[in-house]
Coordinates of C-alpha atoms and ligand atoms in Angstrom, one line a residue:
X1 CA 109.8 114.6 101.0
X2 CA 107.4 113.8 103.9
X3 CA 108.5 112.5 107.3
X4 CA 105.9 111.3 109.8
X5 CA 107.1 110.7 113.3
X6 CA 105.2 109.2 116.3
X7 CA 101.9 110.5 114.8
X8 CA 99.0 109.8 117.1
X9 CA 95.3 110.5 117.1
X10 CA 93.2 109.7 120.1
X11 CA 89.4 110.1 120.3
X12 CA 87.7 110.3 123.6
X13 CA 88.3 106.7 124.6
X14 CA 89.8 105.2 121.4
X15 CA 93.2 105.4 119.8
X16 CA 92.7 105.6 116.0
X17 CA 96.3 106.2 115.1
X18 CA 98.9 105.0 117.6
X19 CA 102.3 106.5 117.0
X20 CA 103.2 105.8 113.4
X21 CA 106.4 106.5 111.6
X22 CA 107.1 106.6 107.9
X23 CA 108.7 108.6 105.1
X24 CA 107.6 109.3 101.6
X25 CA 110.3 109.8 99.1
X26 CA 110.0 112.2 96.2
X27 CA 108.8 110.5 93.0
X28 CA 107.4 107.3 94.6
X29 CA 103.9 105.9 95.2
X30 CA 103.8 105.0 98.9
X31 CA 101.0 102.7 99.9
X32 CA 99.2 102.6 103.2
X33 CA 97.4 99.2 103.2
X34 CA 95.0 98.2 105.9
X35 CA 91.5 96.9 106.6
X36 CA 88.6 99.1 107.4
X37 CA 89.1 101.0 110.6
X38 CA 92.9 100.6 110.6
X39 CA 93.3 104.4 110.7
X40 CA 94.1 105.3 107.1
X41 CA 91.6 108.1 106.7
X42 CA 92.5 109.5 110.1
X43 CA 96.2 109.5 109.1
X44 CA 95.5 111.2 105.7
X45 CA 93.3 113.8 107.4
X46 CA 96.1 114.7 109.7
X47 CA 98.6 114.9 106.8
X48 CA 96.2 117.2 105.0
X49 CA 95.9 119.4 108.1
X50 CA 92.1 118.7 108.3
X51 CA 92.6 117.0 111.7
X52 CA 94.8 118.0 114.5
X53 CA 97.1 115.2 115.7
X54 CA 97.1 114.4 119.4
X55 CA 100.8 114.2 119.2
X56 CA 103.6 113.6 116.7
X57 CA 105.1 115.6 113.9
X58 CA 104.6 115.8 110.1
X59 CA 107.4 117.4 108.1
X60 CA 107.0 118.3 104.5
X61 CA 110.4 119.2 102.9
X62 CA 111.7 119.5 106.5
X63 CA 109.0 122.1 107.5
X64 CA 106.1 121.2 109.8
X65 CA 102.9 121.2 107.8
X66 CA 100.2 123.5 109.0
X67 CA 102.8 126.1 110.0
X68 CA 101.1 128.7 108.0
X69 CA 97.9 129.1 110.0
X70 CA 94.8 128.0 108.1
X71 CA 96.5 128.4 104.7
X72 CA 96.0 125.6 102.2
X73 CA 99.3 124.0 101.4
X74 CA 99.9 124.7 97.7
X75 CA 102.1 121.7 97.2
X76 CA 99.8 119.2 98.8
X77 CA 96.7 117.7 97.2
X78 CA 94.0 115.7 98.9
X79 CA 91.5 113.3 97.3
X80 CA 89.0 112.4 100.1
X81 CA 87.5 108.9 100.6
X82 CA 84.0 110.5 100.7
X83 CA 83.3 112.4 97.5
X84 CA 83.6 116.1 97.9
X85 CA 81.5 117.3 95.0
X86 CA 78.5 119.5 94.4
X87 CA 76.0 117.4 92.6
X88 CA 74.0 120.3 91.2
X89 CA 77.1 121.9 89.7
X90 CA 78.8 120.9 86.4
X91 CA 82.2 119.3 86.3
X92 CA 83.7 122.7 85.3
X93 CA 81.9 124.6 88.1
X94 CA 83.1 122.1 90.7
X95 CA 86.7 122.5 89.5
X96 CA 86.4 126.2 89.5
X97 CA 85.2 126.1 93.1
X98 CA 88.3 124.2 94.3
X99 CA 90.6 126.3 92.1
X100 CA 89.3 129.4 93.8
X101 CA 90.0 127.9 97.2
X102 CA 93.6 127.7 96.2
X103 CA 93.5 131.3 94.8
X104 CA 94.5 130.3 91.3
X105 CA 94.2 133.4 89.1
X106 CA 91.1 133.3 86.9
X107 CA 92.6 133.0 83.4
X108 CA 95.1 130.4 84.6
X109 CA 92.3 128.5 86.3
X110 CA 90.2 128.3 83.2
X111 CA 93.0 126.6 81.3
X112 CA 93.9 124.4 84.2
X113 CA 90.3 123.1 84.5
X114 CA 90.4 121.7 81.0
X115 CA 93.9 120.2 81.6
X116 CA 92.7 118.2 84.6
X117 CA 89.5 117.2 82.8
X118 CA 91.7 115.8 80.1
X119 CA 93.9 114.0 82.6
X120 CA 90.8 112.2 84.1
X121 CA 89.1 111.7 80.8
X122 CA 86.1 113.8 81.4
X123 CA 86.5 116.5 78.7
X124 CA 83.3 115.6 77.0
X125 CA 81.4 115.8 80.3
X126 CA 82.7 119.3 81.2
X127 CA 79.3 121.0 81.1
X128 CA 77.3 118.2 82.6
X129 CA 75.9 118.2 86.1
X130 CA 77.7 115.9 88.5
X131 CA 74.3 114.4 89.5
X132 CA 74.2 112.7 86.1
X133 CA 77.6 111.1 86.5
X134 CA 78.3 107.4 87.1
X135 CA 80.1 106.4 90.3
X136 CA 83.4 106.0 88.3
X137 CA 83.0 109.5 86.7
X138 CA 82.4 111.1 90.1
X139 CA 85.5 109.4 91.5
X140 CA 87.5 110.7 88.5
X141 CA 86.2 114.2 89.0
X142 CA 87.0 114.0 92.7
X143 CA 90.6 113.2 91.7
X144 CA 90.6 116.1 89.3
X145 CA 89.7 118.5 92.1
X146 CA 92.7 117.3 94.1
X147 CA 94.9 118.0 91.1
X148 CA 93.6 121.5 90.2
X149 CA 96.4 123.4 91.9
X150 CA 99.2 121.1 90.5
X151 CA 100.3 119.7 93.8
X152 CA 103.7 117.9 94.0
X153 CA 102.4 115.4 96.6
X154 CA 98.9 113.9 96.4
X155 CA 97.1 112.1 99.2
X156 CA 94.6 109.6 97.8
X157 CA 92.2 108.0 100.2
X158 CA 90.7 104.8 98.8
X159 CA 89.9 106.5 95.4
X160 CA 88.4 103.3 93.8
X161 CA 85.8 102.3 96.5
X162 CA 82.4 101.4 95.1
X163 CA 83.1 101.5 91.4
X164 CA 83.0 99.0 88.5
X165 CA 86.2 97.2 87.5
X166 CA 86.6 99.1 84.2
X167 CA 86.6 102.5 86.0
X168 CA 88.9 101.1 88.6
X169 CA 91.5 100.0 86.0
X170 CA 91.2 103.4 84.3
X171 CA 91.9 105.2 87.6
X172 CA 94.8 102.9 88.4
X173 CA 96.4 103.5 85.0
X174 CA 95.9 107.2 85.4
X175 CA 97.6 107.2 88.8
X176 CA 100.6 105.4 87.2
X177 CA 100.8 108.0 84.5
X178 CA 100.6 110.9 87.0
X179 CA 103.4 109.3 88.9
X180 CA 105.4 108.8 85.7
X181 CA 105.1 112.6 85.1
X182 CA 106.6 113.3 88.5
X183 CA 103.7 113.4 91.0
X184 CA 104.6 111.8 94.4
X185 CA 101.6 109.9 95.8
X186 CA 100.4 108.5 99.1
X187 CA 97.8 105.8 98.2
X188 CA 95.6 104.2 100.8
X189 CA 93.5 101.1 100.2
X190 CA 92.2 97.9 101.7
X191 CA 92.6 96.3 98.3
X192 CA 95.9 94.4 98.3
X193 CA 95.9 94.1 94.5
X194 CA 95.8 97.8 94.0
X195 CA 98.7 98.5 96.4
X196 CA 100.6 95.6 94.9
X197 CA 100.1 97.1 91.4
X198 CA 100.8 100.7 92.2
X199 CA 103.2 101.1 95.1
X200 CA 107.0 101.3 95.3
X201 CA 106.9 101.0 99.1
X202 CA 104.1 99.9 101.4
X203 CA 103.3 100.2 105.1
X204 CA 100.8 97.8 106.5
X205 CA 98.5 99.5 108.9
X206 CA 96.4 97.6 111.5
X207 CA 94.6 99.0 114.5
X208 CA 96.4 102.3 114.2
X209 CA 99.9 100.8 114.0
X210 CA 102.3 100.1 111.2
X211 CA 102.9 96.4 111.6
X212 CA 105.4 96.1 108.8
X213 CA 106.8 98.2 106.0
X214 CA 109.1 98.1 103.1
X215 CA 109.2 97.3 99.4
X216 CA 106.9 94.5 98.2
X217 CA 109.9 92.1 98.1
X218 CA 110.9 93.0 101.6
X219 CA 107.3 92.4 102.9
X220 CA 107.2 89.0 101.1
X221 CA 110.3 88.0 103.0
X222 CA 108.3 88.1 106.2
X223 CA 106.7 84.8 105.0
X224 CA 110.1 83.1 104.5
X225 CA 108.5 81.0 101.8
X226 CA 107.9 81.1 98.1
X227 CA 104.6 79.2 98.2
X228 CA 101.2 79.2 99.8
X229 CA 98.7 76.5 99.8
X230 CA 95.0 76.9 100.3
X231 CA 93.1 73.8 101.4
X232 CA 89.3 73.7 101.6
X233 CA 88.1 71.2 104.1
X234 CA 84.6 69.8 104.5
X235 CA 84.9 71.0 108.1
X236 CA 87.6 72.1 110.4
X237 CA 89.0 69.5 112.8
X238 CA 91.2 71.2 115.5
X239 CA 93.2 68.0 115.9
X240 CA 94.1 67.9 112.2
X241 CA 95.1 71.6 112.3
X242 CA 97.3 71.0 115.3
X243 CA 98.9 68.0 113.6
X244 CA 99.8 69.8 110.4
X245 CA 101.1 72.8 112.3
X246 CA 103.7 70.4 113.7
X247 CA 105.0 69.1 110.4
X248 CA 108.5 70.1 109.4
X249 CA 107.5 70.7 105.8
X250 CA 105.0 73.3 107.0
X251 CA 105.9 76.8 108.1
X252 CA 102.6 78.2 109.3
X253 CA 98.9 77.4 109.3
X254 CA 96.0 79.9 109.5
X255 CA 92.3 79.0 109.4
X256 CA 89.7 81.1 107.8
X257 CA 86.2 79.5 107.8
X258 CA 86.7 76.1 106.2
X259 CA 89.8 77.3 104.4
X260 CA 93.3 76.5 105.7
X261 CA 96.2 78.7 104.5
X262 CA 99.5 76.9 104.8
X263 CA 102.9 78.4 104.0
X264 CA 105.3 75.7 102.9
X265 CA 108.9 75.0 103.6
X266 CA 109.1 72.1 101.1
X267 CA 106.2 71.7 98.7
X268 CA 106.6 68.1 97.6
X269 CA 106.9 66.7 101.1
X270 CA 104.3 69.0 102.5
X271 CA 101.6 67.9 100.0
X272 CA 102.3 64.3 100.7
X273 CA 102.2 64.8 104.5
X274 CA 99.1 67.1 104.4
X275 CA 97.1 64.4 102.6
X276 CA 98.5 61.6 104.7
X277 CA 97.6 63.4 107.9
X278 CA 94.1 64.2 106.5
X279 CA 93.6 60.4 106.1
X280 CA 94.8 59.7 109.6
X281 CA 92.3 62.3 111.0
X282 CA 89.6 61.2 108.7
X283 CA 89.4 64.8 107.3
X284 CA 87.8 65.4 103.9
X285 CA 89.9 67.7 101.7
X286 CA 87.5 69.3 99.2
X287 CA 90.0 71.4 97.3
X288 CA 93.6 72.3 97.2
X289 CA 95.4 75.1 95.5
X290 CA 99.1 76.2 95.4
X291 CA 99.8 79.8 94.7
X292 CA 102.4 82.5 95.0
X293 CA 102.0 84.4 98.2
X294 CA 100.5 87.9 98.1
X295 CA 100.4 90.8 100.4
X296 CA 97.1 89.3 101.7
X297 CA 99.2 86.3 102.9
X298 CA 101.6 88.7 104.6
X299 CA 98.8 90.4 106.4
X300 CA 97.3 87.1 107.4
X301 CA 100.6 85.8 108.6
X302 CA 101.1 89.0 110.8
X303 CA 97.6 89.3 112.1
X304 CA 95.8 86.0 111.7
X305 CA 93.1 87.9 109.9
X306 CA 92.3 88.8 106.3
X307 CA 92.2 92.4 105.0
X308 CA 88.4 92.1 104.4
X309 CA 87.5 90.7 107.9
Ligands
ADP401 N1 85.5 111.2 114.7 C1 85.7 110.1 115.2 N2 85.4 109.8 116.5 C2 85.7 108.7 117.1 N3 86.3 107.6 116.5 C3 86.6 107.8 115.2 C4 86.4 109.0 114.5 N4 86.8 108.9 113.2 C5 87.3 107.6 113.1 N5 87.2 106.9 114.3 C6 87.6 105.6 114.6 O1 89.0 105.5 114.3 C7 89.4 104.3 113.7 C8 90.1 104.5 112.4 O2 89.2 105.0 111.5 P1 89.6 105.4 110.0 O3 90.8 106.3 110.1 O4 88.4 106.0 109.3 O5 90.0 104.0 109.4 P2 90.2 103.6 107.9 O6 90.2 104.8 107.0 O7 91.4 102.8 107.8 O8 89.0 102.7 107.6 C9 88.1 103.5 113.6 O9 88.0 102.6 114.7 C10 87.0 104.5 113.6 O10 85.8 104.0 114.2
MG402 MG1 89.0 105.3 105.5

């Protein structure tokens, strides 16, 4: 449905997006996962024709986007990271405003406004000013604005930032439902859990580059392991870290503060050896936890950093 090739955005002396390639298939939720500053918003702005790429191509249904000069693409919707709402307008007035941008005929628009309010669960706030809304309600209205013209592909840029867990869950469920009804979605986030929950395929973006992509299962295979162990040490001893990195039962070791993330080849042996080595190095292990790896571990494995660094 959407094919992005060698897309690049260079600011004066800084490359924000550095030649990325990906495709979005009709019907899926495609996730762009990356830490702050990775280039997610820059990418989405280019896909939405708000920002001109330095180079590269974006094809939507095999046609370059932005071909029609200045015209809003009727099939594409955009939910910006920064709320694009008029606080002194009511919910309905905001939606009418965006509807007019897309030149939706008046009577059709009046009906559609209430449809999207229903979708985002704000029907009973229709006539209230946005300035009286909670953070979660503003986020939901922001999404409604992106849906007003019934797009077939929706770009969502971190639509849950800065809201309470309940609103977040509401929005995540809503996105699943929209997708179930046929909407194709590009979802960006730095929250691994959200991308994990929502997305069929995921591209991990870091410093303007896609460092890995695929289905969640494919990404997990990067780790070549089923289990991850997190050890909390009283303090980090470089000698100990070096020693456990050499163990055959251990695949990889990453240090974050006083926590040591270890991917295991053989859990039973590894646990024994990690403790034994700790004794040898006189290292105090304060806590230990075995867990299934997550996308966070994949990111850590690939970059040596966490998504929230
Ligand atoms: N208008 C701009 N001028 C210069 N640099 C920018 C501009 N917009 C974004 N950047 C830089 O580009 C990089 C990517 O930013 P952004 O796309 O906002 O990342 P993300 O959305 O993943 O947090 C960052 O290093 C950011 O500082
Ligand atoms: Mg951003």
